[in-house]
mmCIF file with all atom_site columns, C-alpha atoms in Angstrom:
data_model
loop_
_atom_site.group_PDB
_atom_site.id
_atom_site.type_symbol
_atom_site.label_atom_id
_atom_site.label_alt_id
_atom_site.label_comp_id
_atom_site.label_asym_id
_atom_site.label_entity_id
_atom_site.label_seq_id
_atom_site.pdbx_PDB_ins_code
_atom_site.Cartn_x
_atom_site.Cartn_y
_atom_site.Cartn_z
_atom_site.occupancy
_atom_site.B_iso_or_equiv
_atom_site.pdbx_formal_charge
_atom_site.auth_seq_id
_atom_site.auth_comp_id
_atom_site.auth_asym_id
_atom_site.auth_atom_id
_atom_site.pdbx_PDB_model_num
ATOM 1   C CA . MET A 1 1   ? 0.034   -0.023 -0.061  1.00 50.00 ? 1   MET A CA 1
ATOM 2   C CA . LEU A 1 2   ? 1.147   3.525  -0.787  1.00 51.00 ? 2   LEU A CA 1
ATOM 3   C CA . VAL A 1 3   ? -0.262  6.407  1.092   1.00 49.00 ? 3   VAL A CA 1
ATOM 4   C CA . GLY A 1 4   ? 0.136   10.090 0.314   1.00 50.00 ? 4   GLY A CA 1
ATOM 5   C CA . GLU A 1 5   ? -1.158  12.955 -1.612  1.00 51.00 ? 5   GLU A CA 1
ATOM 6   C CA . HIS A 1 6   ? 0.048   12.913 -5.251  1.00 62.00 ? 6   HIS A CA 1
ATOM 7   C CA . VAL A 1 7   ? -1.860  10.364 -7.326  1.00 69.00 ? 7   VAL A CA 1
ATOM 8   C CA . LEU A 1 8   ? -0.239  10.452 -10.770 1.00 71.00 ? 8   LEU A CA 1
ATOM 9   C CA . GLY A 1 9   ? 3.279   10.465 -9.463  1.00 75.00 ? 9   GLY A CA 1
ATOM 10  C CA . ALA A 1 10  ? 2.448   7.338  -7.546  1.00 79.00 ? 10  ALA A CA 1
ATOM 11  C CA . VAL A 1 11  ? 0.357   5.321  -9.957  1.00 85.00 ? 11  VAL A CA 1
ATOM 12  C CA . ASP A 1 12  ? 2.840   5.859  -12.904 1.00 84.00 ? 12  ASP A CA 1
ATOM 13  C CA . ALA A 1 13  ? 5.137   3.478  -11.078 1.00 85.00 ? 13  ALA A CA 1
ATOM 14  C CA . PRO A 1 14  ? 4.661   -0.284 -10.762 1.00 87.00 ? 14  PRO A CA 1
ATOM 15  C CA . GLY A 1 15  ? 1.928   -0.954 -8.210  1.00 86.00 ? 15  GLY A CA 1
ATOM 16  C CA . ARG A 1 16  ? 2.577   -4.662 -7.422  1.00 86.00 ? 16  ARG A CA 1
ATOM 17  C CA . TYR A 1 17  ? -1.080  -5.052 -6.709  1.00 84.00 ? 17  TYR A CA 1
ATOM 18  C CA . ALA A 1 18  ? -0.985  -2.361 -3.919  1.00 87.00 ? 18  ALA A CA 1
ATOM 19  C CA . THR A 1 19  ? -3.562  0.134  -2.971  1.00 88.00 ? 19  THR A CA 1
ATOM 20  C CA . PHE A 1 20  ? -3.027  3.896  -3.257  1.00 86.00 ? 20  PHE A CA 1
ATOM 21  C CA . VAL A 1 21  ? -4.655  5.884  -0.395  1.00 87.00 ? 21  VAL A CA 1
ATOM 22  C CA . GLN A 1 22  ? -4.923  9.615  -0.767  1.00 83.00 ? 22  GLN A CA 1
ATOM 23  C CA . GLN A 1 23  ? -5.976  12.526 1.483   1.00 79.00 ? 23  GLN A CA 1
ATOM 24  C CA . ALA A 1 24  ? -7.516  14.772 -1.206  1.00 75.00 ? 24  ALA A CA 1
ATOM 25  C CA . GLU A 1 25  ? -8.415  18.424 -1.076  1.00 63.00 ? 25  GLU A CA 1
ATOM 26  C CA . LYS A 1 26  ? -9.888  19.215 2.191   1.00 64.00 ? 26  LYS A CA 1
ATOM 27  C CA . VAL A 1 27  ? -13.587 18.808 2.632   1.00 60.00 ? 27  VAL A CA 1
ATOM 28  C CA . ARG A 1 28  ? -15.400 22.159 3.328   1.00 62.00 ? 28  ARG A CA 1
ATOM 29  C CA . GLY A 1 29  ? -18.987 22.772 4.265   1.00 60.00 ? 29  GLY A CA 1
ATOM 30  C CA . GLY A 1 30  ? -20.541 19.857 2.465   1.00 60.00 ? 30  GLY A CA 1
ATOM 31  C CA . GLU A 1 31  ? -18.384 20.334 -0.674  1.00 65.00 ? 31  GLU A CA 1
ATOM 32  C CA . ILE A 1 32  ? -15.852 17.620 -1.331  1.00 70.00 ? 32  ILE A CA 1
ATOM 33  C CA . GLY A 1 33  ? -13.460 19.796 -3.493  1.00 73.00 ? 33  GLY A CA 1
ATOM 34  C CA . ARG A 1 34  ? -12.090 19.305 -6.935  1.00 71.00 ? 34  ARG A CA 1
ATOM 35  C CA . PRO A 1 35  ? -11.305 15.627 -7.743  1.00 75.00 ? 35  PRO A CA 1
ATOM 36  C CA . PRO A 1 36  ? -7.672  14.491 -7.712  1.00 74.00 ? 36  PRO A CA 1
ATOM 37  C CA . SER A 1 37  ? -8.577  11.336 -9.795  1.00 81.00 ? 37  SER A CA 1
ATOM 38  C CA . ASP A 1 38  ? -10.428 10.468 -12.970 1.00 86.00 ? 38  ASP A CA 1
ATOM 39  C CA . ASP A 1 39  ? -10.712 7.703  -15.553 1.00 89.00 ? 39  ASP A CA 1
ATOM 40  C CA . VAL A 1 40  ? -7.291  8.477  -16.990 1.00 88.00 ? 40  VAL A CA 1
ATOM 41  C CA . ILE A 1 41  ? -5.412  8.208  -13.774 1.00 88.00 ? 41  ILE A CA 1
ATOM 42  C CA . ALA A 1 42  ? -7.348  5.083  -12.882 1.00 92.00 ? 42  ALA A CA 1
ATOM 43  C CA . GLY A 1 43  ? -6.481  3.535  -16.238 1.00 94.00 ? 43  GLY A CA 1
ATOM 44  C CA . ILE A 1 44  ? -2.829  4.358  -15.597 1.00 92.00 ? 44  ILE A CA 1
ATOM 45  C CA . ALA A 1 45  ? -2.954  2.710  -12.196 1.00 92.00 ? 45  ALA A CA 1
ATOM 46  C CA . ALA A 1 46  ? -4.591  -0.322 -13.597 1.00 95.00 ? 46  ALA A CA 1
ATOM 47  C CA . SER A 1 47  ? -2.026  -0.754 -16.355 1.00 95.00 ? 47  SER A CA 1
ATOM 48  C CA . ASN A 1 48  ? 0.748   -0.451 -13.885 1.00 94.00 ? 48  ASN A CA 1
ATOM 49  C CA . GLY A 1 49  ? -0.649  -3.261 -11.664 1.00 94.00 ? 49  GLY A CA 1
ATOM 50  C CA . TRP A 1 50  ? -2.363  -1.319 -8.772  1.00 93.00 ? 50  TRP A CA 1
ATOM 51  C CA . ALA A 1 51  ? -5.292  -3.054 -7.031  1.00 93.00 ? 51  ALA A CA 1
ATOM 52  C CA . GLY A 1 52  ? -7.118  0.131  -6.067  1.00 92.00 ? 52  GLY A CA 1
ATOM 53  C CA . LEU A 1 53  ? -7.489  3.699  -5.215  1.00 91.00 ? 53  LEU A CA 1
ATOM 54  C CA . ILE A 1 54  ? -8.985  5.115  -1.927  1.00 91.00 ? 54  ILE A CA 1
ATOM 55  C CA . ILE A 1 55  ? -9.620  8.652  -2.185  1.00 87.00 ? 55  ILE A CA 1
ATOM 56  C CA . ASN A 1 56  ? -10.752 10.869 0.725   1.00 86.00 ? 56  ASN A CA 1
ATOM 57  C CA . GLY A 1 57  ? -12.250 13.246 -1.607  1.00 84.00 ? 57  GLY A CA 1
ATOM 58  C CA . ALA A 1 58  ? -14.071 13.303 -4.974  1.00 85.00 ? 58  ALA A CA 1
ATOM 59  C CA . VAL A 1 59  ? -13.382 11.583 -8.241  1.00 88.00 ? 59  VAL A CA 1
ATOM 60  C CA . ARG A 1 60  ? -14.821 12.239 -11.793 1.00 88.00 ? 60  ARG A CA 1
ATOM 61  C CA . ASP A 1 61  ? -15.802 10.303 -14.780 1.00 90.00 ? 61  ASP A CA 1
ATOM 62  C CA . VAL A 1 62  ? -17.224 7.578  -12.663 1.00 92.00 ? 62  VAL A CA 1
ATOM 63  C CA . VAL A 1 63  ? -19.112 5.799  -15.463 1.00 94.00 ? 63  VAL A CA 1
ATOM 64  C CA . ALA A 1 64  ? -15.685 5.372  -17.276 1.00 94.00 ? 64  ALA A CA 1
ATOM 65  C CA . MET A 1 65  ? -13.878 4.490  -14.032 1.00 93.00 ? 65  MET A CA 1
ATOM 66  C CA . ALA A 1 66  ? -16.398 1.645  -13.444 1.00 93.00 ? 66  ALA A CA 1
ATOM 67  C CA . THR A 1 67  ? -15.156 -0.156 -16.631 1.00 95.00 ? 67  THR A CA 1
ATOM 68  C CA . ILE A 1 68  ? -11.597 -0.072 -15.581 1.00 94.00 ? 68  ILE A CA 1
ATOM 69  C CA . GLY A 1 69  ? -10.315 -3.220 -13.795 1.00 91.00 ? 69  GLY A CA 1
ATOM 70  C CA . ILE A 1 70  ? -9.322  -1.554 -10.488 1.00 92.00 ? 70  ILE A CA 1
ATOM 71  C CA . GLY A 1 71  ? -11.115 -1.023 -7.211  1.00 92.00 ? 71  GLY A CA 1
ATOM 72  C CA . ILE A 1 72  ? -12.022 2.609  -6.480  1.00 92.00 ? 72  ILE A CA 1
ATOM 73  C CA . LYS A 1 73  ? -13.471 4.123  -3.270  1.00 92.00 ? 73  LYS A CA 1
ATOM 74  C CA . ALA A 1 74  ? -14.168 7.864  -2.873  1.00 89.00 ? 74  ALA A CA 1
ATOM 75  C CA . LEU A 1 75  ? -16.412 10.173 -0.944  1.00 87.00 ? 75  LEU A CA 1
ATOM 76  C CA . GLY A 1 76  ? -18.387 11.001 -4.060  1.00 87.00 ? 76  GLY A CA 1
ATOM 77  C CA . SER A 1 77  ? -18.110 12.629 -7.540  1.00 87.00 ? 77  SER A CA 1
ATOM 78  C CA . ASN A 1 78  ? -17.612 15.921 -8.793  1.00 84.00 ? 78  ASN A CA 1
ATOM 79  C CA . PRO A 1 79  ? -17.735 17.020 -12.473 1.00 84.00 ? 79  PRO A CA 1
ATOM 80  C CA . HIS A 1 80  ? -15.048 19.658 -12.254 1.00 80.00 ? 80  HIS A CA 1
ATOM 81  C CA . LYS A 1 81  ? -11.745 19.209 -14.004 1.00 78.00 ? 81  LYS A CA 1
ATOM 82  C CA . THR A 1 82  ? -9.145  17.049 -12.100 1.00 71.00 ? 82  THR A CA 1
ATOM 83  C CA . THR A 1 83  ? -6.590  19.124 -10.332 1.00 63.00 ? 83  THR A CA 1
ATOM 84  C CA . THR A 1 84  ? -3.145  18.214 -9.264  1.00 63.00 ? 84  THR A CA 1
ATOM 85  C CA . THR A 1 85  ? -0.402  20.277 -7.746  1.00 64.00 ? 85  THR A CA 1
ATOM 86  C CA . GLY A 1 86  ? 2.279   17.715 -8.164  1.00 64.00 ? 86  GLY A CA 1
ATOM 87  C CA . VAL A 1 87  ? 3.062   17.922 -4.482  1.00 67.00 ? 87  VAL A CA 1
ATOM 88  C CA . GLY A 1 88  ? 2.708   15.130 -2.022  1.00 70.00 ? 88  GLY A CA 1
ATOM 89  C CA . GLN A 1 89  ? 4.327   12.742 0.363   1.00 76.00 ? 89  GLN A CA 1
ATOM 90  C CA . ARG A 1 90  ? 4.689   9.031  0.120   1.00 78.00 ? 90  ARG A CA 1
ATOM 91  C CA . ASP A 1 91  ? 4.669   6.339  2.711   1.00 82.00 ? 91  ASP A CA 1
ATOM 92  C CA . ILE A 1 92  ? 3.122   8.311  5.440   1.00 84.00 ? 92  ILE A CA 1
ATOM 93  C CA . PRO A 1 93  ? 0.152   7.543  7.665   1.00 87.00 ? 93  PRO A CA 1
ATOM 94  C CA . VAL A 1 94  ? -3.059  8.995  6.337   1.00 86.00 ? 94  VAL A CA 1
ATOM 95  C CA . SER A 1 95  ? -6.256  9.231  8.610   1.00 86.00 ? 95  SER A CA 1
ATOM 96  C CA . PHE A 1 96  ? -9.741  9.831  7.819   1.00 84.00 ? 96  PHE A CA 1
ATOM 97  C CA . GLY A 1 97  ? -13.046 8.684  9.227   1.00 82.00 ? 97  GLY A CA 1
ATOM 98  C CA . SER A 1 98  ? -12.213 6.220  11.929  1.00 85.00 ? 98  SER A CA 1
ATOM 99  C CA . ALA A 1 99  ? -9.352  4.570  9.939   1.00 86.00 ? 99  ALA A CA 1
ATOM 100 C CA . THR A 1 100 ? -5.640  5.158  9.774   1.00 89.00 ? 100 THR A CA 1
ATOM 101 C CA . PHE A 1 101 ? -3.899  3.852  6.719   1.00 90.00 ? 101 PHE A CA 1
ATOM 102 C CA . THR A 1 102 ? -0.193  3.050  7.014   1.00 89.00 ? 102 THR A CA 1
ATOM 103 C CA . PRO A 1 103 ? 2.217   1.559  4.378   1.00 87.00 ? 103 PRO A CA 1
ATOM 104 C CA . ALA A 1 104 ? 2.097   -1.578 6.427   1.00 85.00 ? 104 ALA A CA 1
ATOM 105 C CA . SER A 1 105 ? -1.803  -1.793 6.542   1.00 88.00 ? 105 SER A CA 1
ATOM 106 C CA . GLU A 1 106 ? -3.783  -4.609 4.850   1.00 90.00 ? 106 GLU A CA 1
ATOM 107 C CA . ILE A 1 107 ? -6.978  -3.221 3.275   1.00 90.00 ? 107 ILE A CA 1
ATOM 108 C CA . TYR A 1 108 ? -10.126 -5.030 2.540   1.00 91.00 ? 108 TYR A CA 1
ATOM 109 C CA . CYS A 1 109 ? -12.984 -3.404 0.503   1.00 89.00 ? 109 CYS A CA 1
ATOM 110 C CA . ASP A 1 110 ? -16.238 -4.281 -0.846  1.00 89.00 ? 110 ASP A CA 1
ATOM 111 C CA . GLU A 1 111 ? -19.490 -2.353 -1.726  1.00 88.00 ? 111 GLU A CA 1
ATOM 112 C CA . ASP A 1 112 ? -20.301 -1.695 1.862   1.00 90.00 ? 112 ASP A CA 1
ATOM 113 C CA . GLY A 1 113 ? -16.996 -0.095 3.002   1.00 89.00 ? 113 GLY A CA 1
ATOM 114 C CA . ILE A 1 114 ? -13.297 -0.391 3.869   1.00 90.00 ? 114 ILE A CA 1
ATOM 115 C CA . VAL A 1 115 ? -11.536 -2.190 6.677   1.00 89.00 ? 115 VAL A CA 1
ATOM 116 C CA . THR A 1 116 ? -7.903  -1.714 7.543   1.00 90.00 ? 116 THR A CA 1
ATOM 117 C CA . ARG A 1 117 ? -5.620  -3.731 9.816   1.00 88.00 ? 117 ARG A CA 1
ATOM 118 C CA . ALA A 1 118 ? -2.000  -4.092 10.665  1.00 82.00 ? 118 ALA A CA 1
ATOM 119 C CA . ARG A 1 119 ? -0.262  -6.462 8.522   1.00 77.00 ? 119 ARG A CA 1
ATOM 120 C CA . ARG A 1 120 ? 0.505   -9.865 10.282  1.00 74.00 ? 120 ARG A CA 1
#
C-alpha cells in the first residue's frame, strides 16, 4: 500500500497489486472539492498493476472508471476538472473517518466499505 497525496506520481510506477490511499483536497462545508482522480489516472494505475485507489475526496468520470479493472473508493463525484499540484508525500500515515492507513496496513474493501488492519 502507498499512502500520500500525489496520485499521478505514484500510480505511474509499478503498483505490485497495492492500493493507493490519498487525502485529497480538504472537505469544506458539504463540498468535497475538486477531484484528484479520474478515468485517465485510474487507467494508468490499472495498467501499472495497482489493485485500487482510496480517495478521501471526489473523483470524476465515474461511469468510465467503473469499466476499468481496478477497485475505487471515494467520498463522491464532482464534475469539475481534475486538479493536481504535483506535490505530495509518500509512505506516510493517512487518517480519515475512523481509520488510519499506513504503508504496512492490509486493506479489505467491498461495496459496503473499507476495513484496514495491521499486516501480520
